[in-house]
PDB file of C-alpha atoms in Angstrom:
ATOM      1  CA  UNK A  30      12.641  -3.587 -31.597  1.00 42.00           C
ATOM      2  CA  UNK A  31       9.953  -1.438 -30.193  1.00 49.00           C
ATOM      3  CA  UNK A  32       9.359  -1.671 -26.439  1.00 50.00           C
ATOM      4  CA  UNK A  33       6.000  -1.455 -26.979  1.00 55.00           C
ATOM      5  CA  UNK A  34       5.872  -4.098 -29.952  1.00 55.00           C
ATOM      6  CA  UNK A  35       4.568  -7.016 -27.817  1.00 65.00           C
ATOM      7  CA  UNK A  36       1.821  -4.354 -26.043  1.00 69.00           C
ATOM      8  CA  UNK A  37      -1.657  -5.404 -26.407  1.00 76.00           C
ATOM      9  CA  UNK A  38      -3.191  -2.384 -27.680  1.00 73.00           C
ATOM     10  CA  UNK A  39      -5.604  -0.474 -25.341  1.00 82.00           C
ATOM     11  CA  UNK A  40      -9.299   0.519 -26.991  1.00 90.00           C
ATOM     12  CA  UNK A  41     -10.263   4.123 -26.526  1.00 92.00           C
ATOM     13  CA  UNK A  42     -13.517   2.407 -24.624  1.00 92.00           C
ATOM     14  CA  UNK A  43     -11.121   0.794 -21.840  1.00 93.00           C
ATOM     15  CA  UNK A  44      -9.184   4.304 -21.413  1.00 93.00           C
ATOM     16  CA  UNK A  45     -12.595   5.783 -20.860  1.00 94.00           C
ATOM     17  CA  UNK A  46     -13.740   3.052 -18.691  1.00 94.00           C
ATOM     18  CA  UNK A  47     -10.365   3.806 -16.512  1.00 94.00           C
ATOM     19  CA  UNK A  48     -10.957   7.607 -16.611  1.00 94.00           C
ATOM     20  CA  UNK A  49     -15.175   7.022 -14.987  1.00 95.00           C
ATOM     21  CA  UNK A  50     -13.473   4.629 -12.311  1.00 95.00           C
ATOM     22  CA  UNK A  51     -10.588   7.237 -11.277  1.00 94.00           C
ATOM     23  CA  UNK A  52     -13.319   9.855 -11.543  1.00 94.00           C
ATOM     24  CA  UNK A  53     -15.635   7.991  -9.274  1.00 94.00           C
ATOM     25  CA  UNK A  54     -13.367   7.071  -6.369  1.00 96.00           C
ATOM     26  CA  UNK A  55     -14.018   9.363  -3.798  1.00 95.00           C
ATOM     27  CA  UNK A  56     -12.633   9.678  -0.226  1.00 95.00           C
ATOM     28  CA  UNK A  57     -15.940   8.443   1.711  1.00 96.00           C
ATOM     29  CA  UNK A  58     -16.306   9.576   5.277  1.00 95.00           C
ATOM     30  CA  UNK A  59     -20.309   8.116   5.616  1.00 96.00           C
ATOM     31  CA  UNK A  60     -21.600   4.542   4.639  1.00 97.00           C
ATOM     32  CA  UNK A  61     -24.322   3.302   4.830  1.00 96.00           C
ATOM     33  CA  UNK A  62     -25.303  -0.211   6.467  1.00 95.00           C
ATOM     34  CA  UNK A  63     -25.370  -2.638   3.661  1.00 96.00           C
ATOM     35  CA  UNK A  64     -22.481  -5.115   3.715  1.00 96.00           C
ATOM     36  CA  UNK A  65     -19.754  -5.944   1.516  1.00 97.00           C
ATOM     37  CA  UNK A  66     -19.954  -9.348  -0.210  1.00 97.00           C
ATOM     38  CA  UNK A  67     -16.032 -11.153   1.349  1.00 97.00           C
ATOM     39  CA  UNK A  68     -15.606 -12.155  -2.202  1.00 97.00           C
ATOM     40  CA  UNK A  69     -15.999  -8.850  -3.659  1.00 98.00           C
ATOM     41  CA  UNK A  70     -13.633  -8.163  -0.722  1.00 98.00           C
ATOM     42  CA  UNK A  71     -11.340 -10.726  -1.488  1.00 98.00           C
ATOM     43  CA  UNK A  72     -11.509  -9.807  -5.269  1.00 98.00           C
ATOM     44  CA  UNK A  73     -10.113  -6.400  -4.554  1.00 98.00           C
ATOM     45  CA  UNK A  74      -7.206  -6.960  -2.181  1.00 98.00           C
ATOM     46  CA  UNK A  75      -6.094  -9.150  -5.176  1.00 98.00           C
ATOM     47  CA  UNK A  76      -6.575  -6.827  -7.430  1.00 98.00           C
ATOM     48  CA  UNK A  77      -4.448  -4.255  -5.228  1.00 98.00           C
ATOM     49  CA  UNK A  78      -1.810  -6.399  -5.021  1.00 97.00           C
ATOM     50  CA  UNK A  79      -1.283  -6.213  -8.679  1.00 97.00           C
ATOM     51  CA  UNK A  80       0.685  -2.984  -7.939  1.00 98.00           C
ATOM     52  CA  UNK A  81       4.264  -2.984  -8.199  1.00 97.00           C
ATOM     53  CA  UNK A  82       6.636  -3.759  -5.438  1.00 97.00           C
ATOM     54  CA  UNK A  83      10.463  -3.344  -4.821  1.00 94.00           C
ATOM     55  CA  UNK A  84      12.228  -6.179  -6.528  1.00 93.00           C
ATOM     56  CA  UNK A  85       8.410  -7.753  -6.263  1.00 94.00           C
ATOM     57  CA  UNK A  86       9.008  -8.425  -2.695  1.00 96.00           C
ATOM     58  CA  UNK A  87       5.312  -6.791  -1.732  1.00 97.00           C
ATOM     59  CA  UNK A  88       6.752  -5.964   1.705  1.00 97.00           C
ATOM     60  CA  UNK A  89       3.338  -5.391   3.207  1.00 98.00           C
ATOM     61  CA  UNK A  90       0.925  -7.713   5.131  1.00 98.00           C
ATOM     62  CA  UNK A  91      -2.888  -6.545   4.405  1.00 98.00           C
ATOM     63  CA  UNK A  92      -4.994  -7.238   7.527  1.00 98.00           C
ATOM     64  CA  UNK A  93      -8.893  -7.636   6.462  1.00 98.00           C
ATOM     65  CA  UNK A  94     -10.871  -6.367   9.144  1.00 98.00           C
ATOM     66  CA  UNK A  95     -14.551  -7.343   8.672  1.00 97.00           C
ATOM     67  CA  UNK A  96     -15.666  -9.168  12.117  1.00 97.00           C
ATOM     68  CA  UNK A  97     -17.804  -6.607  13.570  1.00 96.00           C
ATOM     69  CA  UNK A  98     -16.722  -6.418  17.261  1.00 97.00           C
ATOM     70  CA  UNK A  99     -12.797  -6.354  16.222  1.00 98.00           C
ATOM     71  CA  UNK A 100     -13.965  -4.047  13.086  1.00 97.00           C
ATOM     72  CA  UNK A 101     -15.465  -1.621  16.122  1.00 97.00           C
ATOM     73  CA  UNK A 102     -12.277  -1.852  17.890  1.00 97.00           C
ATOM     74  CA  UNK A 103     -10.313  -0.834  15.520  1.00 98.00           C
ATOM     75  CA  UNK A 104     -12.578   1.843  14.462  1.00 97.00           C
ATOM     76  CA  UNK A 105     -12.349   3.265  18.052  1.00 97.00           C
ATOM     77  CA  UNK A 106      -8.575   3.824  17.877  1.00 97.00           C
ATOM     78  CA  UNK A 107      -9.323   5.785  14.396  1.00 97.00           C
ATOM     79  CA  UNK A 108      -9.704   9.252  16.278  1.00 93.00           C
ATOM     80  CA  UNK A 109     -13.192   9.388  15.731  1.00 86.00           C
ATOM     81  CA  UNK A 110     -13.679   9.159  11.979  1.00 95.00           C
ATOM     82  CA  UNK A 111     -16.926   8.210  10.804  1.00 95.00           C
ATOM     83  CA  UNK A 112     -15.536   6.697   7.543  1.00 97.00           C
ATOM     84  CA  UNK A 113     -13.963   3.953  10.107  1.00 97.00           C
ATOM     85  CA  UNK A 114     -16.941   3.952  12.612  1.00 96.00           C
ATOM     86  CA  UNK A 115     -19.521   3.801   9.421  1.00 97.00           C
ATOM     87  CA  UNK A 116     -17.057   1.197   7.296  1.00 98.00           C
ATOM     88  CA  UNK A 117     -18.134  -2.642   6.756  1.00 98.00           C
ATOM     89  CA  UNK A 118     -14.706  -3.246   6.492  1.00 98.00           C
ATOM     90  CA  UNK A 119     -11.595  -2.257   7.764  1.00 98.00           C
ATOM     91  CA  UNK A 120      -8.014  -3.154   5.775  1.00 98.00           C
ATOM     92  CA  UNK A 121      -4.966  -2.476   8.038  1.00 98.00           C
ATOM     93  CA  UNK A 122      -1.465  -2.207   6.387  1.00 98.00           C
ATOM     94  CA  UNK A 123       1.275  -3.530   7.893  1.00 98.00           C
ATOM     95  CA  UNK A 124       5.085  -3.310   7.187  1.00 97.00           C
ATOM     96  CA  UNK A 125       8.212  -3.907   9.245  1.00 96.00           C
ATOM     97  CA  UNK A 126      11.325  -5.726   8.944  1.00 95.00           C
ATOM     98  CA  UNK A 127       9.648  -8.647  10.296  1.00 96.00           C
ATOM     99  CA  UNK A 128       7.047  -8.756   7.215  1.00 97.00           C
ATOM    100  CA  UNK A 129      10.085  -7.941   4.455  1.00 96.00           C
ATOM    101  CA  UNK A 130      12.251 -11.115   5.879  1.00 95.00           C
ATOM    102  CA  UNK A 131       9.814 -13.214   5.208  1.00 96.00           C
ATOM    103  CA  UNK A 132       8.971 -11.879   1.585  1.00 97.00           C
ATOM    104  CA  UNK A 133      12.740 -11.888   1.248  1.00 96.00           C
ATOM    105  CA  UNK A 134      12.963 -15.647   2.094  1.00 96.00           C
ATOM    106  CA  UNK A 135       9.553 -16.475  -0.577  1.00 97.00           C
ATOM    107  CA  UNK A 136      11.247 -14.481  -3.130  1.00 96.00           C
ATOM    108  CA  UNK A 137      14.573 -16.627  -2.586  1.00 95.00           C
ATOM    109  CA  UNK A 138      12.634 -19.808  -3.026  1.00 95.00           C
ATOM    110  CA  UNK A 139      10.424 -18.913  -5.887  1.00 95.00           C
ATOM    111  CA  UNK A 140      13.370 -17.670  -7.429  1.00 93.00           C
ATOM    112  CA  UNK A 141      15.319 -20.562  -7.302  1.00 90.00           C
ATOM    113  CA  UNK A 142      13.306 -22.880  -8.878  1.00 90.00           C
ATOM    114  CA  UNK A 143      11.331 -20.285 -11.055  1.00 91.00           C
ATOM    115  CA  UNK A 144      11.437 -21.082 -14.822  1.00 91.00           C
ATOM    116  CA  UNK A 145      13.135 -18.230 -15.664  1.00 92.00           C
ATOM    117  CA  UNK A 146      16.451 -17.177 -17.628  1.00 93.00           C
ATOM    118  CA  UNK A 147      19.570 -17.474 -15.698  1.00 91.00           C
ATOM    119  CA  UNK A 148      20.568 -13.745 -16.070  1.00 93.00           C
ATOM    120  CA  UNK A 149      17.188 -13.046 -14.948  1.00 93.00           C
ATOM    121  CA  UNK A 150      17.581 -15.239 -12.281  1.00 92.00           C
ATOM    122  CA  UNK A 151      20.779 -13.932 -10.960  1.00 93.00           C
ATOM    123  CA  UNK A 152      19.362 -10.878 -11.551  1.00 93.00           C
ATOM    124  CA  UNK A 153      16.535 -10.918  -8.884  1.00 93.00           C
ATOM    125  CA  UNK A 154      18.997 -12.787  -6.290  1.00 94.00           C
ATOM    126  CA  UNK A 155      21.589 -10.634  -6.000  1.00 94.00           C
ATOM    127  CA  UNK A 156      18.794  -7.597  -5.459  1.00 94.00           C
ATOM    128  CA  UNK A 157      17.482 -10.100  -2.748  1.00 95.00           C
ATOM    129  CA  UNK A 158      21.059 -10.132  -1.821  1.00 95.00           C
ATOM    130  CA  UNK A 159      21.429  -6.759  -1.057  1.00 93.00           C
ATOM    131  CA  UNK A 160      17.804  -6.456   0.633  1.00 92.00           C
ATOM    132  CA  UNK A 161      18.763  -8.919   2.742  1.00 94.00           C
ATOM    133  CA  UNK A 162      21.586  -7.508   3.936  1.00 91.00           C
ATOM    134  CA  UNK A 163      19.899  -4.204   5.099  1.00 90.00           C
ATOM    135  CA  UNK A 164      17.866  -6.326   7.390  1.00 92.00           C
ATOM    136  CA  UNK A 165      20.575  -8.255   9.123  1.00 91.00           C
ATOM    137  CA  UNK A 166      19.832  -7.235  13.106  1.00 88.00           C
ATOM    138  CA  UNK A 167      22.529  -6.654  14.393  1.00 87.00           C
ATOM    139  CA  UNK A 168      23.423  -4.157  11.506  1.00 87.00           C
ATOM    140  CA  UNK A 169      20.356  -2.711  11.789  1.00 86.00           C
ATOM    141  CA  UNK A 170      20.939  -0.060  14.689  1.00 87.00           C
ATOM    142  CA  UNK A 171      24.236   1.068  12.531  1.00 88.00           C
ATOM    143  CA  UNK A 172      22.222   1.576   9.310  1.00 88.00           C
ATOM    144  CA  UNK A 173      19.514   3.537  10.894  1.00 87.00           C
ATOM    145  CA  UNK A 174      22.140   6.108  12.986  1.00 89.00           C
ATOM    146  CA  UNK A 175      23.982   6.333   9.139  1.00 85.00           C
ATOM    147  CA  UNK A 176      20.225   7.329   7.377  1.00 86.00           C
ATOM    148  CA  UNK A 177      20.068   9.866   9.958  1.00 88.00           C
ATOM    149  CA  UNK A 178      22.938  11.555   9.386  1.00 86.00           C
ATOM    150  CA  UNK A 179      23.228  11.249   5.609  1.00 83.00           C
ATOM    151  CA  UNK A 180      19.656  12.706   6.046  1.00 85.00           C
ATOM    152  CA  UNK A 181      21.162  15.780   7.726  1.00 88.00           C
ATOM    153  CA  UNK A 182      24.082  16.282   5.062  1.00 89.00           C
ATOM    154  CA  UNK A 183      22.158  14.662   1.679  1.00 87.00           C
ATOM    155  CA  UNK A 184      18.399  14.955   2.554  1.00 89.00           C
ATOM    156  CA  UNK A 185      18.248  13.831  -1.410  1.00 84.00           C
ATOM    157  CA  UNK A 186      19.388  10.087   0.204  1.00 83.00           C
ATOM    158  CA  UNK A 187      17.235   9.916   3.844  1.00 84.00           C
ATOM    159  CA  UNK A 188      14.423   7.714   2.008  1.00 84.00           C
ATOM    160  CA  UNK A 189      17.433   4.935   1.463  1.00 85.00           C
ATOM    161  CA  UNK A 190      15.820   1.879   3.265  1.00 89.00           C
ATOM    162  CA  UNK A 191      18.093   1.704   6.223  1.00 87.00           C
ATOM    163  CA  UNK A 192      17.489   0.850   9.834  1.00 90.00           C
ATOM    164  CA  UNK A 193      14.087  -0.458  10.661  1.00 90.00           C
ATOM    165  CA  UNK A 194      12.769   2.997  10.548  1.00 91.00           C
ATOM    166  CA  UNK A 195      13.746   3.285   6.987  1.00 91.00           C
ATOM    167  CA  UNK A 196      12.272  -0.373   6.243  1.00 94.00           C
ATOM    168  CA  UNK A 197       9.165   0.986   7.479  1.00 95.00           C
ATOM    169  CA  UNK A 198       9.155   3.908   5.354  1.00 94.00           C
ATOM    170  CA  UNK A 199       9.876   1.632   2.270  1.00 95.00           C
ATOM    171  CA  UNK A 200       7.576  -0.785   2.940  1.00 96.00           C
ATOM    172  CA  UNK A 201       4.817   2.056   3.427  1.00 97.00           C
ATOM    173  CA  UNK A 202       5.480   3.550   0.002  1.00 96.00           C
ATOM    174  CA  UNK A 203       5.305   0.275  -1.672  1.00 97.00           C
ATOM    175  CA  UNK A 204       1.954  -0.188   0.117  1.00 97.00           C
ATOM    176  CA  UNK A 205       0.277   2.663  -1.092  1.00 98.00           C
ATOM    177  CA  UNK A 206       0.537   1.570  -4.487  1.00 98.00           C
ATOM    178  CA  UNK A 207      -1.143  -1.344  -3.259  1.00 98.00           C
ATOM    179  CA  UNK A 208      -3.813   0.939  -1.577  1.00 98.00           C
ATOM    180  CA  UNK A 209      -4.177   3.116  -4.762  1.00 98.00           C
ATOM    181  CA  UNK A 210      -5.080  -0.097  -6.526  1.00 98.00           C
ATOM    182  CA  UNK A 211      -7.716  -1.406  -3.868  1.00 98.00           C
ATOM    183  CA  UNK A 212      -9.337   1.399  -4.160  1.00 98.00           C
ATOM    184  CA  UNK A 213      -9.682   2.188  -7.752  1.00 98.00           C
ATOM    185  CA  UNK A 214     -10.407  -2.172  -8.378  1.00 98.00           C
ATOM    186  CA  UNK A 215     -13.635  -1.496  -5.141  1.00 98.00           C
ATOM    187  CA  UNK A 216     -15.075   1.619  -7.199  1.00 98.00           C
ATOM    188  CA  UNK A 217     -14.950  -0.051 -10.147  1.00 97.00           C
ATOM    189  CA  UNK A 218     -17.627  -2.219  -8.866  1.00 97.00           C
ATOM    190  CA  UNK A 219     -19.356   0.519  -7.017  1.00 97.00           C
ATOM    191  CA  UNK A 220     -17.726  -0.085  -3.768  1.00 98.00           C
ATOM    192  CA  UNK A 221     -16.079   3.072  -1.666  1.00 97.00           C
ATOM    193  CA  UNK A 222     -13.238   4.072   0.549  1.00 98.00           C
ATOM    194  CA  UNK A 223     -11.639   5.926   2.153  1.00 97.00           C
ATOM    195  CA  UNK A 224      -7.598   6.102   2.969  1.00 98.00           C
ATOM    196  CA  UNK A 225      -6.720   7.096   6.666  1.00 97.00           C
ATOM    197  CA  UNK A 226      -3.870   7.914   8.718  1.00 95.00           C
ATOM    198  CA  UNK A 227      -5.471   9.324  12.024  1.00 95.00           C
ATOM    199  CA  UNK A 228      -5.568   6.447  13.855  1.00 97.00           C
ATOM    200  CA  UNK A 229      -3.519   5.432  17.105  1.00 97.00           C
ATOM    201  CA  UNK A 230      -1.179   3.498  15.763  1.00 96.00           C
ATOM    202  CA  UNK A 231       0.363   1.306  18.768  1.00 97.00           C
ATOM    203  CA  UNK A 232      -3.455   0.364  19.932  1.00 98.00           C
ATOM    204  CA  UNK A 233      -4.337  -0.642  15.989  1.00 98.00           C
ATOM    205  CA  UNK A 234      -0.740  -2.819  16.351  1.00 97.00           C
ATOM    206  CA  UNK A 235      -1.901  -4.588  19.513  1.00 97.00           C
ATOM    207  CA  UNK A 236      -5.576  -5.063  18.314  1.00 98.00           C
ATOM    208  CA  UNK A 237      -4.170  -6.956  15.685  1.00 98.00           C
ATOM    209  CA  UNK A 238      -1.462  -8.757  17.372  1.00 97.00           C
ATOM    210  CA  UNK A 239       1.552  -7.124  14.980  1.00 97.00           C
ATOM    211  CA  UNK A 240       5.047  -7.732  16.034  1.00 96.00           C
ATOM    212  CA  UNK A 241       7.072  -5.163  17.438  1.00 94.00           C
ATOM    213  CA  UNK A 242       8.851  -4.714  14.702  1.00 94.00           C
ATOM    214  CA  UNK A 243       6.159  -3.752  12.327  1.00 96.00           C
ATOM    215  CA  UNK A 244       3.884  -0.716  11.912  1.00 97.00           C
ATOM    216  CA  UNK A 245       0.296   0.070  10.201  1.00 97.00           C
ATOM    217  CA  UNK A 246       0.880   2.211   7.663  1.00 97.00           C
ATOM    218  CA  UNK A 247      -2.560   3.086   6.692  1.00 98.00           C
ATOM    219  CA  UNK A 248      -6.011   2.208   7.728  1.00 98.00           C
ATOM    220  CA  UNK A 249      -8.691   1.997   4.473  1.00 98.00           C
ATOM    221  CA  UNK A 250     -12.498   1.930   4.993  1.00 98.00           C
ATOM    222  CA  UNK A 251     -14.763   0.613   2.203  1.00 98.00           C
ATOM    223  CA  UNK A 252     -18.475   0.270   2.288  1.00 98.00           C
ATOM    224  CA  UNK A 253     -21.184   1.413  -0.063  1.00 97.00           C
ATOM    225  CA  UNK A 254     -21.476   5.188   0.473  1.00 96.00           C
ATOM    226  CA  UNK A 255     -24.290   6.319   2.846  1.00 95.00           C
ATOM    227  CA  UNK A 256     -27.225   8.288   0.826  1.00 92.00           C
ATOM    228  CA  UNK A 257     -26.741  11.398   2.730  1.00 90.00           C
ATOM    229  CA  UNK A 258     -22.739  11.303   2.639  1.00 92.00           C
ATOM    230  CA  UNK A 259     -21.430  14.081   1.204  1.00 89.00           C
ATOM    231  CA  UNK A 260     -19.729  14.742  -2.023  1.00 89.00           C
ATOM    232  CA  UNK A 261     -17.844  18.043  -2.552  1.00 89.00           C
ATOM    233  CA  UNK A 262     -16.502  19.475  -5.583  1.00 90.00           C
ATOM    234  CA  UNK A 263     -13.221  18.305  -6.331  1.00 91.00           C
ATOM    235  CA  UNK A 264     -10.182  20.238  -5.494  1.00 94.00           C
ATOM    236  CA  UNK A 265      -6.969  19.414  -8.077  1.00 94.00           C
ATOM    237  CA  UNK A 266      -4.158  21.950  -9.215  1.00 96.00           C
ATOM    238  CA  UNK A 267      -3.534  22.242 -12.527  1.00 96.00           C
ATOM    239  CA  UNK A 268      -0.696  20.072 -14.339  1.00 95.00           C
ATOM    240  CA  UNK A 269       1.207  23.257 -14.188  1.00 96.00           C
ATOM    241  CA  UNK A 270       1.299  23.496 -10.787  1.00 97.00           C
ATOM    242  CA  UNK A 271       2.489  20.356 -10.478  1.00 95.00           C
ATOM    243  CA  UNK A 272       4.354  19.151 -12.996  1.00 96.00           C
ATOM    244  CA  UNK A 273       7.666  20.164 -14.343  1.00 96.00           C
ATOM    245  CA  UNK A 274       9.022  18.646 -17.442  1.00 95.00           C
ATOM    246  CA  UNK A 275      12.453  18.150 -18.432  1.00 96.00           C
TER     247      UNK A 275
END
């Protein structure tokens, strides 16, 4: 049977409709002063986390920054960027073990009891299984001095999730799909953003009260763009340059 047999077909209009969304986000450094409806806000973190995860896990914790005297904090410890400082709202990305135990331990329950088939079942527990097991503490230390030196011999293998460095990095690259999808559900409705990653990232942890463990990944501004902000032609290499097809 056809993968695609039980594919609801996409209209040409909704592949256009996709194409003026992608076209219109736009990393916005000025905003203006209107606020952000919190449903619209609310709308699009749900939206984001659509995206797909790592066995589904999500192993990210999206912080929704929109009271205005934490909001300022937080846009303090952003080096300076006026797409923080101008922003109506702030969403800070966290990940850490701490935040992928606790998806771990959801995914065991819903799993469980889930209607699903058993081989799918025993499927997604015994990924769980071996998730799990990269988080155990006290193996932790060993894992993370092993993805350092496989780095060194097999750089091909130092993005393996090991240590709780490596669980950062994993849970950082499944939160950017998240982020990708924010941002593409906020311009669909005419909302901005803007990604950062110049922020000081142990002030932005104690700000928001993140265990030790974790990290913020990413800081993303939205707001509606400021009249005056500036829009410059955009930059893209060509699929040549980078893509290579096997």
């Amino acid at each position: 049977m056809d993968a695609d047999a039980n594919a609801t077909p996409t209209s040409p209009e909704e592949v256009d409709a996709l194409r003026r969304v992608l076209e219109r986000r736009r990393a916005i450094r000025d905003f203006g002063p209107t606020p952000l409806p919190i449903g619209a806000l609310r709308a699009i973190l749900a939206e984001g986390a659509l995206a797909p995860s790592s066995l589904g896990l999500q192993p990210y914790v999206l912080h929704l920054v929109v009271e205005p005297e934490l909001r300022g904090r937080v846009a303090a410890v952003c080096n300076g960027q006026r797409a923080a400082r101008t922003a109506a709202a702030l969403v800070v990305v966290e990940v850490g073990p701490t935040v992928s135990e606790r998806r771990i331990a959801e995914g065991r329950a819903y799993y469980a009891s889930a209607a699903l088939p058993p081989r799918s079942r025993e499927y997604h527990l015994a990924g769980l299984a071996k998730v799990a097991l990269a988080h155990r503490r006290w193996l932790r230390p060993l894992l993370g001095a092993g993805r350092v030196l496989l780095g060194w011999v097999k750089p091909a293998r130092s993005l393996l999730p090991l240590g709780s460095q490596g669980l950062r990095d994993w849970g950082a690259r499944n939160a950017m799909l998240a982020v990708e999808g924010m941002m593409l559900a906020a311009a669909a409705r005419g909302i901005d953003s803007c990604p950062m990653e110049g922020f000081d990232g142990a002030a932005v942890a104690r700000l928001l009260g993140l265990p030790r463990s974790s990290a913020a990944a990413v800081v993303v501004a939205f707001g509606y763009r400021a009249t005056e902000a500036r829009i410059e032609p955009r930059f893209r290499r060509s699929l040549a340059q980078i893509v290579v097809e096997h």
